PDB file of C-alpha atoms in Angstrom:
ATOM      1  CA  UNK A   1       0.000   0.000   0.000  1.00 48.00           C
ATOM      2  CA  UNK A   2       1.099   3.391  -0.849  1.00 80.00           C
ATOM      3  CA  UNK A   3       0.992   5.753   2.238  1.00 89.00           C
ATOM      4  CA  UNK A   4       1.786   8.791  -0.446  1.00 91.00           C
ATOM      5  CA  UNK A   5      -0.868   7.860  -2.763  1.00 91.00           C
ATOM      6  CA  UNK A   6      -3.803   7.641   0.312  1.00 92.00           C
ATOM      7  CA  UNK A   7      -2.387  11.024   1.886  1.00 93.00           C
ATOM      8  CA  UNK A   8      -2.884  12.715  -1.583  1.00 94.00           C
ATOM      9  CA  UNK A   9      -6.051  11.285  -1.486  1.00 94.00           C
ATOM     10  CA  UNK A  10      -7.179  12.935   1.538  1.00 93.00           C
ATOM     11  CA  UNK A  11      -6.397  16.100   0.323  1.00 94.00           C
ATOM     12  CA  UNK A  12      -8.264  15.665  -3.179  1.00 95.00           C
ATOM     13  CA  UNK A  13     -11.098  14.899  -1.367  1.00 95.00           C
ATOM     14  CA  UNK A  14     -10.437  17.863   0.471  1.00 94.00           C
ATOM     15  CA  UNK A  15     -10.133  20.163  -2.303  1.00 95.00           C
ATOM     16  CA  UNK A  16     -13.385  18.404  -3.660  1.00 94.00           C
ATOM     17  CA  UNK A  17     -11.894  16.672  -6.280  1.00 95.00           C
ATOM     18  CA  UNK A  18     -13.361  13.319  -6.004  1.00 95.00           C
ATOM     19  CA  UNK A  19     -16.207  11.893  -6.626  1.00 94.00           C
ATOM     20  CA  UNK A  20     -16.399   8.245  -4.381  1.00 95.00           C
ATOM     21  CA  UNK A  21     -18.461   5.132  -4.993  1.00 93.00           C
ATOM     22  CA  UNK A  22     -19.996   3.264  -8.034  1.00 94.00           C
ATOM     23  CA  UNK A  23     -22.822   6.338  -8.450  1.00 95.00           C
ATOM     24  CA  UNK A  24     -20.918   9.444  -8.158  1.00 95.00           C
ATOM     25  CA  UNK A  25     -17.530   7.946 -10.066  1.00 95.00           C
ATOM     26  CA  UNK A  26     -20.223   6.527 -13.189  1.00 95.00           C
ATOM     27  CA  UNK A  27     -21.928  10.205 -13.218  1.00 96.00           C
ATOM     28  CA  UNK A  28     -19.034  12.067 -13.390  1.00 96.00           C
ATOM     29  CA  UNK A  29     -17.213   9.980 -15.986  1.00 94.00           C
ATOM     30  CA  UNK A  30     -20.495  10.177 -18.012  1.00 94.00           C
ATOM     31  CA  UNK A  31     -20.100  14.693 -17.285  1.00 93.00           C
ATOM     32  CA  UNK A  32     -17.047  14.277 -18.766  1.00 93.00           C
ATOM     33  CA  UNK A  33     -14.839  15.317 -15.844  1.00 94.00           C
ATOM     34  CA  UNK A  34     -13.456  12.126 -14.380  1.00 95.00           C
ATOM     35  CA  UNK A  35      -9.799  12.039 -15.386  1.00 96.00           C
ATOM     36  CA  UNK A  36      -8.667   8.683 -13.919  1.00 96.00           C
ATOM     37  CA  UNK A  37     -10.650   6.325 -12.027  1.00 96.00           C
ATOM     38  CA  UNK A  38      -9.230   4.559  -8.526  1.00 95.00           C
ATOM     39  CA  UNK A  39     -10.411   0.858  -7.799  1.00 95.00           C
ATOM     40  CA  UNK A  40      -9.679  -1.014  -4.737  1.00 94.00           C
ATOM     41  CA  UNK A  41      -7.786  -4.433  -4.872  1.00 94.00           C
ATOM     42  CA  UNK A  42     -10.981  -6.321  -2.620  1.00 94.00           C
ATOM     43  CA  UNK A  43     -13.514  -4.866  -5.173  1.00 93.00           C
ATOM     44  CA  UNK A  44     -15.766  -7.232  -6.846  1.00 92.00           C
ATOM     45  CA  UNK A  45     -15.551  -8.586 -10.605  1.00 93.00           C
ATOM     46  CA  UNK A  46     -18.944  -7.265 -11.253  1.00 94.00           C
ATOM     47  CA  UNK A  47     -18.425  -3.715  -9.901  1.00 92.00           C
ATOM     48  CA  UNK A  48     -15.264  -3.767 -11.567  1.00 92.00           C
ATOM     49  CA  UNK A  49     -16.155  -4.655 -14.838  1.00 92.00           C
ATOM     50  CA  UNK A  50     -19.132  -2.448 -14.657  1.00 94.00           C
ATOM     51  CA  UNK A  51     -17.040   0.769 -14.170  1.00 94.00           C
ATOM     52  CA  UNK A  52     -14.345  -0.133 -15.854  1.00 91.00           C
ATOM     53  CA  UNK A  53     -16.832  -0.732 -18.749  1.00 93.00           C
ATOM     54  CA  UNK A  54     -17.968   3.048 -18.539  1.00 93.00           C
ATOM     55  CA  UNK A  55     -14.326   4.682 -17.962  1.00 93.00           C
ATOM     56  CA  UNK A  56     -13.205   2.243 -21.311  1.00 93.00           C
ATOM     57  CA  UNK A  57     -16.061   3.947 -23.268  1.00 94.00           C
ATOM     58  CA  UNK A  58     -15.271   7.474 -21.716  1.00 93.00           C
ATOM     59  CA  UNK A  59     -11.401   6.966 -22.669  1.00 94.00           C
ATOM     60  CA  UNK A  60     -11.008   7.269 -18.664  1.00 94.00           C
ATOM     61  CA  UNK A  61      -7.837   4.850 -17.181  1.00 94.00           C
ATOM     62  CA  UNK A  62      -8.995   2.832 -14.580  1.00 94.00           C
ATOM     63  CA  UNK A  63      -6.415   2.040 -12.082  1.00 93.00           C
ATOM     64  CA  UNK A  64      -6.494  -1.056  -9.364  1.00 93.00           C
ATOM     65  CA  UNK A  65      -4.289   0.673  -6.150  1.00 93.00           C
ATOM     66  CA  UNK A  66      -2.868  -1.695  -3.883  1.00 90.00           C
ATOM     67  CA  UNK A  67      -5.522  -0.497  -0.830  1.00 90.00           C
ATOM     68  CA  UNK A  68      -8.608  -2.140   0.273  1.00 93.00           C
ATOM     69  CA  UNK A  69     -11.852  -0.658   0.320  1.00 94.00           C
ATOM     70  CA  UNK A  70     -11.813  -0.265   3.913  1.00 93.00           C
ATOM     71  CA  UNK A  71      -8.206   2.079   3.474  1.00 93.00           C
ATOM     72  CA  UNK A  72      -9.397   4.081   0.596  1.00 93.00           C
ATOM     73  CA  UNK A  73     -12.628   4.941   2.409  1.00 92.00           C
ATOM     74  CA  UNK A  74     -10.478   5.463   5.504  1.00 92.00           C
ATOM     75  CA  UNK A  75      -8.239   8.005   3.182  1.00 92.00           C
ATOM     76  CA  UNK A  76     -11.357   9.639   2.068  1.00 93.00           C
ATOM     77  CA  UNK A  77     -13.294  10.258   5.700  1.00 90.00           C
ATOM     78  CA  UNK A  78     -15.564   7.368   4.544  1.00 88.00           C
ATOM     79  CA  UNK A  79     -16.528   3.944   5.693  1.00 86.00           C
ATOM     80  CA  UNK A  80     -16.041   1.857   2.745  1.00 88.00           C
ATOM     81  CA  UNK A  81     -15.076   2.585  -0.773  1.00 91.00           C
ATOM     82  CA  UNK A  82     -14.053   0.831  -3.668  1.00 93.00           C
ATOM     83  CA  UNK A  83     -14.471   3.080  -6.485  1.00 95.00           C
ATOM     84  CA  UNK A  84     -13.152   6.742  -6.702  1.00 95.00           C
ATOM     85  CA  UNK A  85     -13.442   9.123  -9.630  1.00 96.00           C
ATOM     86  CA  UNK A  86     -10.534  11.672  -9.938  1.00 96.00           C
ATOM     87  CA  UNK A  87     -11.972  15.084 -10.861  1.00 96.00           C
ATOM     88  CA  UNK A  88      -8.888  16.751 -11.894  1.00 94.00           C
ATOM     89  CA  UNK A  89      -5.898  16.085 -14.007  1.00 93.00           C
ATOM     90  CA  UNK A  90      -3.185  17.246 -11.915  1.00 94.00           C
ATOM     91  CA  UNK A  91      -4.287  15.298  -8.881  1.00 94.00           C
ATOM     92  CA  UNK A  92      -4.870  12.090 -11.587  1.00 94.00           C
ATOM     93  CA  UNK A  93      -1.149  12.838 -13.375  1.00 93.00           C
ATOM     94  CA  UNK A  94       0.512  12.149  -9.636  1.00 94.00           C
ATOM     95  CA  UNK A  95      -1.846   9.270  -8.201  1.00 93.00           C
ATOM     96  CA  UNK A  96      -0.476   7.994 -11.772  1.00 91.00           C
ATOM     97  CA  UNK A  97       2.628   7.915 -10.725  1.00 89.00           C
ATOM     98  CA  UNK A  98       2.251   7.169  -7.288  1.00 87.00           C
ATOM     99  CA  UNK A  99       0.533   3.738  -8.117  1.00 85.00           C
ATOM    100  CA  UNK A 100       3.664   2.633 -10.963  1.00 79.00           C
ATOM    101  CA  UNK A 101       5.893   2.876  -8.096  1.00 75.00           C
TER     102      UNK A 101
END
């Protein structure tokens, strides 16, 4: 798990940059402002596939981070969350390079 990449995460969702869970992350890649989509590693085939479907046909990346649900919503100020839209592309370009490492 990447302690850089769920600190930066805190502060997106800060700076209201995110938009968390299956709902908020398909709406916003369907606006047109998602620019990379987070998935936890304990998220299910079917929610996967489902999003990832929608980001594919957006031309959003869809990322798998090495954090569980439970973490990510933890990072976030939320109980559980497996699916997080990134709102803007300078806050996508480093959690980009945060997850390679």
């Amino acid at each position: 798990m990447n302690e850089k990449l769920l600190s930066l995460l805190g502060i997106a969702r800060r700076a209201g940059k995110l938009s968390p869970g299956f709902d908020a992350a398909a709406e916003s890649i369907k606006d047109g402002n998602s620019a990379l989509l987070l998935l936890a590693c304990d998220l299910s085939e079917r929610s996967a596939g489902a999003i990832g479907q929608k980001a594919a046909q957006a031309g959003v990346e869809a990322v798998t981070v090495d954090a569980t649900m439970e973490q990510l919503g933890n990072a976030i100020g939320k109980k559980q969350t497996g699916i997080i839209s990134v709102n803007d592309s300078g806050f996508a370009g480093k959690m980009k390079l945060l997850c390679a490492e």
